[in-house]
Tab-separated table of C-alpha atoms and ligand atoms in Angstrom:
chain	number	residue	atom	x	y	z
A	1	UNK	CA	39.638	16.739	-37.664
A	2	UNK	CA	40.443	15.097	-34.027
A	3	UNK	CA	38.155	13.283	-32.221
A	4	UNK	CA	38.277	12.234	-28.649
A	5	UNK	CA	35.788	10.180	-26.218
A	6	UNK	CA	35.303	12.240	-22.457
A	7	UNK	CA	33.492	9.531	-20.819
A	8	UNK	CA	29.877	9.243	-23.173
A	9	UNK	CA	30.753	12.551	-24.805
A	10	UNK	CA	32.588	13.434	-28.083
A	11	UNK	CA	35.224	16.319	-28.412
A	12	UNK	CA	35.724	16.824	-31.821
A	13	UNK	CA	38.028	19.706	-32.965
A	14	UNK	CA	37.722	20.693	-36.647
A	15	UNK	CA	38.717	23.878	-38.922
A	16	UNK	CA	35.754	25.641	-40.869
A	17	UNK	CA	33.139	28.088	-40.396
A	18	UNK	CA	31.220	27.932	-37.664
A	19	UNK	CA	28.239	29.108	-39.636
A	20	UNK	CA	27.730	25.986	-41.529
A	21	UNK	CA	27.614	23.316	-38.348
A	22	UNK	CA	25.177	21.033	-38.181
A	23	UNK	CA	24.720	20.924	-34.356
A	24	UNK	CA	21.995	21.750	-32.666
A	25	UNK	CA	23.436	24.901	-31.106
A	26	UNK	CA	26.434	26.983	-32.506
A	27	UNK	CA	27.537	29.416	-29.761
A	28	UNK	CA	28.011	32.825	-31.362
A	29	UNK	CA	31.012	35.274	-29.775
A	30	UNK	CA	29.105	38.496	-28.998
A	31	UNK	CA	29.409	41.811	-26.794
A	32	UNK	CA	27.760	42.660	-23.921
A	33	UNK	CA	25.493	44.786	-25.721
A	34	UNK	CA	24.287	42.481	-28.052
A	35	UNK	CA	24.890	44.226	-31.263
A	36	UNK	CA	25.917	42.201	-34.242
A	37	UNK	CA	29.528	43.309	-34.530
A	38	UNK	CA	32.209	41.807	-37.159
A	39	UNK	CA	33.809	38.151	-36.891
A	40	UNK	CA	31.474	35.306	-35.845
A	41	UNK	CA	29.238	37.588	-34.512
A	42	UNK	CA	29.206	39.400	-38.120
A	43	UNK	CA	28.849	35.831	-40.470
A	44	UNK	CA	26.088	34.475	-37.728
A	45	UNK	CA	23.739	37.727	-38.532
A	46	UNK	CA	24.272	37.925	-41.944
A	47	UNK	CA	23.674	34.637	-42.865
A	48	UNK	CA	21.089	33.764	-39.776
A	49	UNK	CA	18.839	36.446	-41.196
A	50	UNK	CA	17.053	39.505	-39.238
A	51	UNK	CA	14.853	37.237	-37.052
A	52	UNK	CA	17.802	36.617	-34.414
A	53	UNK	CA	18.102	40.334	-33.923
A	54	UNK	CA	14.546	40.489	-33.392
A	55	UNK	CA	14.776	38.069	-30.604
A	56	UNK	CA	17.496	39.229	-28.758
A	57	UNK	CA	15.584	42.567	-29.100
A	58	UNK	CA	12.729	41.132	-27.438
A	59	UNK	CA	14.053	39.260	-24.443
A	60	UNK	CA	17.522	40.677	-23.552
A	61	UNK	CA	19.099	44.355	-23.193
A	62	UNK	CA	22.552	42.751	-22.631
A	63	UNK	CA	24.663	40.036	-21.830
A	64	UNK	CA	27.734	40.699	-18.866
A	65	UNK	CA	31.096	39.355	-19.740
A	66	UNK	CA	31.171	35.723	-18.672
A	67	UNK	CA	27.241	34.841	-19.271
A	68	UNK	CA	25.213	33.709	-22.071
A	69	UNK	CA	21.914	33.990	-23.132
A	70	UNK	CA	19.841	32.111	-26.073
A	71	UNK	CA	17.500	32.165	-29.267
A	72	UNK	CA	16.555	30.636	-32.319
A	73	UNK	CA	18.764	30.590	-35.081
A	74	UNK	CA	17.058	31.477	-38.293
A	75	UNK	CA	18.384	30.372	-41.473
A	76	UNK	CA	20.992	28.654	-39.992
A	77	UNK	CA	21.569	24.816	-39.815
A	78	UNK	CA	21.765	24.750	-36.494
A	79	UNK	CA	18.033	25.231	-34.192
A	80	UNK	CA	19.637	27.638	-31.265
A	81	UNK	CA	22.166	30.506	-31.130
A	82	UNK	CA	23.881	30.865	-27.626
A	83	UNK	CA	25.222	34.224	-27.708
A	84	UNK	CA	27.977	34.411	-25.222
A	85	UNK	CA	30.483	37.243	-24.182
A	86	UNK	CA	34.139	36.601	-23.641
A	87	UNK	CA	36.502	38.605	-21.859
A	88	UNK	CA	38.387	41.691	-23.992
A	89	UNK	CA	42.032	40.874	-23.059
A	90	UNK	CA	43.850	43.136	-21.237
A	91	UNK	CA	47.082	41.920	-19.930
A	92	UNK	CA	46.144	38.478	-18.591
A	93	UNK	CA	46.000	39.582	-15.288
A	94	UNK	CA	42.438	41.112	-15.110
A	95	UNK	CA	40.508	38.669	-14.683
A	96	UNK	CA	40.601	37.391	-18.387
A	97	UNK	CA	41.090	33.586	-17.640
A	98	UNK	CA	37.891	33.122	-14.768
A	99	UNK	CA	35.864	35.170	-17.408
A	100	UNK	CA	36.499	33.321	-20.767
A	101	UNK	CA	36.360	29.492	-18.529
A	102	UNK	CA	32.988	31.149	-17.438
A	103	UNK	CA	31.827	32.330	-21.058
A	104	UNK	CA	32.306	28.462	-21.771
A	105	UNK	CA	30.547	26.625	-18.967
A	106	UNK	CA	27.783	29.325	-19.004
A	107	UNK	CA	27.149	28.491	-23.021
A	108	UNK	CA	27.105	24.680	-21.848
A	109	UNK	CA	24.549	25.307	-19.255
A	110	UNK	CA	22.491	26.993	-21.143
A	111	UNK	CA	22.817	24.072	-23.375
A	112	UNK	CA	21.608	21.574	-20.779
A	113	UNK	CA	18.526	23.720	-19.654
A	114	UNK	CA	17.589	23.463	-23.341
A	115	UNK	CA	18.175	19.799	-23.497
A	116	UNK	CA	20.696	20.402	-26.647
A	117	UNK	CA	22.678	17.182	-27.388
A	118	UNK	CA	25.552	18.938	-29.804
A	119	UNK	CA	27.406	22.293	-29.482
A	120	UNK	CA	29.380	24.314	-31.522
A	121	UNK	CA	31.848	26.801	-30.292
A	122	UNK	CA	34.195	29.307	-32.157
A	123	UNK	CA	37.684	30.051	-29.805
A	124	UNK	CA	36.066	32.843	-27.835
A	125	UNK	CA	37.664	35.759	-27.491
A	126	UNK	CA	40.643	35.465	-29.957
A	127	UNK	CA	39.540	37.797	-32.738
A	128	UNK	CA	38.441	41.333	-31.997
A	129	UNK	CA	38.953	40.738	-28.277
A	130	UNK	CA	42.888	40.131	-28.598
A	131	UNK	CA	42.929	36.954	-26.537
A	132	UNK	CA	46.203	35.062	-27.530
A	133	UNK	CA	45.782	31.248	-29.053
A	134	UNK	CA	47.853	29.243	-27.066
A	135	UNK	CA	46.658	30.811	-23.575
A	136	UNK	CA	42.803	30.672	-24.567
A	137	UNK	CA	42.584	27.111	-26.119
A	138	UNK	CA	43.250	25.717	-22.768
A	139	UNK	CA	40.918	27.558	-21.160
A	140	UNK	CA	38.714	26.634	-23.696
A	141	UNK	CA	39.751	22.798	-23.624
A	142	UNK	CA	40.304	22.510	-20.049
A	143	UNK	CA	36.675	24.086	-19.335
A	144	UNK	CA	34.873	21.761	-21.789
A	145	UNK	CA	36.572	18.700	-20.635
A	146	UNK	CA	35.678	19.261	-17.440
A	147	UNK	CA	32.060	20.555	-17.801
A	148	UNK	CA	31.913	16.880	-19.474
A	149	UNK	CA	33.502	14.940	-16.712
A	150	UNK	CA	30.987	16.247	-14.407
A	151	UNK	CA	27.784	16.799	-16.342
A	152	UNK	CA	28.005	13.787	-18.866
A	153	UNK	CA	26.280	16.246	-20.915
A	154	UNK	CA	25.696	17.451	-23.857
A	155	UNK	CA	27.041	14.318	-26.409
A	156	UNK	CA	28.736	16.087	-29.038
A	157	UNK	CA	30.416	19.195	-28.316
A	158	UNK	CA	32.674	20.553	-31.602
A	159	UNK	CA	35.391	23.355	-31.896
A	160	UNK	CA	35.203	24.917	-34.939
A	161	UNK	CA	38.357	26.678	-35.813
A	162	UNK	CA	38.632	29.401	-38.279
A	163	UNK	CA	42.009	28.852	-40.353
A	164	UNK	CA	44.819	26.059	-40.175
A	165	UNK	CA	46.969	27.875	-37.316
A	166	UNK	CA	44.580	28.053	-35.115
A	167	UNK	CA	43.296	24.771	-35.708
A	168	UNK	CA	47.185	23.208	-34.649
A	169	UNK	CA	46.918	25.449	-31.848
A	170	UNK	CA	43.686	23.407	-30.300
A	171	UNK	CA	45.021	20.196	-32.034
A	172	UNK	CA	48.786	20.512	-29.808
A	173	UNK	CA	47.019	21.646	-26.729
A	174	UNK	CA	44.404	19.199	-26.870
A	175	UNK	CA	46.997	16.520	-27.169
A	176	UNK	CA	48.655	17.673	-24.107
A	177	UNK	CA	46.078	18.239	-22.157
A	178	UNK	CA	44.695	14.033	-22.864
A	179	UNK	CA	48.881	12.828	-21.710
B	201	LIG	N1	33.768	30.508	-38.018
B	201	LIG	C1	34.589	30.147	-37.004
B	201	LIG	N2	35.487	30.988	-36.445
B	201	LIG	C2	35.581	32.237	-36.954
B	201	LIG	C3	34.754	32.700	-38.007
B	201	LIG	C4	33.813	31.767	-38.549
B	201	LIG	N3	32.975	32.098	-39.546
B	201	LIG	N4	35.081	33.998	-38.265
B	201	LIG	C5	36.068	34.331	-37.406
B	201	LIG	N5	36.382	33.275	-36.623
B	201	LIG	P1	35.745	37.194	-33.132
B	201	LIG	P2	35.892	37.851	-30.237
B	201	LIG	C6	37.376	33.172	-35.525
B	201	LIG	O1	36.398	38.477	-33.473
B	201	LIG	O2	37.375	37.921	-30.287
B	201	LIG	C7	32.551	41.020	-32.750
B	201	LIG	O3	32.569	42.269	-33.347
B	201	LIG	C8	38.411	34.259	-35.390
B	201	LIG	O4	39.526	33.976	-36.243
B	201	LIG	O5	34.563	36.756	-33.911
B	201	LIG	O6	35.245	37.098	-29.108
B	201	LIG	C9	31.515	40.932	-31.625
B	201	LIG	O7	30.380	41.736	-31.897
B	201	LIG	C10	38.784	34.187	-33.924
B	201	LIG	O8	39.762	33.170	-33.684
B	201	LIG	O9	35.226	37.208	-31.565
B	201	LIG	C11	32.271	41.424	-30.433
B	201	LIG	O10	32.215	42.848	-30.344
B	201	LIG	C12	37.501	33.727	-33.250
B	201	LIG	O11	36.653	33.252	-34.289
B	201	LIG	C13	33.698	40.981	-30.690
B	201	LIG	O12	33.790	40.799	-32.113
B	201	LIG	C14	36.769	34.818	-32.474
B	201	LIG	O13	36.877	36.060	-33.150
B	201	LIG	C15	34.017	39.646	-30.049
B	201	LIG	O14	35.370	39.347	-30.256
């Protein structure tokens, strides 16, 4: 676990499942359809329960690449679900980096309209969607660190990282990124 002070704010990096956070919102990494697929998206439904299906039924048809939308989270720990969609990566060149910085500061925003004091996110993108490590953890990093700078807002935001690998990957860049 690293932690790390961005003005008020904490930046805490951790391995584990993001499933089992505490925080008030865990940001879940969806499609732009909205249908529970495999990886996060897969553990959030199945252990959430049916009633976050039944939301996003209700109020959304779909979610565009970059944006985020919200509900309750069920069973879960955690009181919200921000369902976000990050880019599928092509070659790097299409686009991929605005869209996954934008998947980011779009979950966060949503955060702040919700008044939610402590996020959760997964590394977006780097499962089913093919987006390498190394490239997306600074996105990821650089995004969050500077949605803090600016908004002071929310306190606590956590990267939960699924495995030992790509935990070093966020710990390295993170270091970098702070020299
Ligand atoms: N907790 C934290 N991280 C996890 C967990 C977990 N329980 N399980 C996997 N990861 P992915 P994407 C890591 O595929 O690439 C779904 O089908 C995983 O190792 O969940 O954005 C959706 O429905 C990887 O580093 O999301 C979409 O169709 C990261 O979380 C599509 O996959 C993200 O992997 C989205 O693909």
């Amino acid at each position: 676990m690293k932690r790390v002070k961005i003005g008020n704010c904490l930046l805490e990096i951790i391995q584990g499942d993001i499933t089992e956070q505490d925080t008030e919102a865990i940001v879940n990494a969806a499609n732009e359809r909205l249908i529970p697929g495999g990886g996060v998206d897969g553990a959030i439904h199945r252990k959430g329960g049916p009633s976050i299906l039944e939301e996003l039924r209700a109020k959304y048809t779909h979610c565009p690449t970059g944006e985020a939308v919200i509900t309750g989270a069920g069973n879960l720990k955690a009181k919200y679900i921000i369902h976000t969609v990050g880019p599928i990566y092509k070659n790097g060149k299409s686009g991929e980096e605005e869209l996954l910085a934008s998947a980011y500061k779009n979950s966060l925003l949503k955060a702040l309209e919700y008044n939610i004091n402590s996020v959760s996110f997964p590394s977006l993108s780097t499962g089913a969607y093919g987006y390498p490590l190394k490239d997306a953890s600074q996105i990821a990093l650089k995004t969050v660190i500077s949605f803090l700078k600016e908004y002071q807002k929310p306190e606590l935001v956590r990267f939960v990282l699924w495995g030992e690998e790509a935990y070093k990957i966020f710990e390295h860049t993170l270091e970098n990124l702070l020299t």
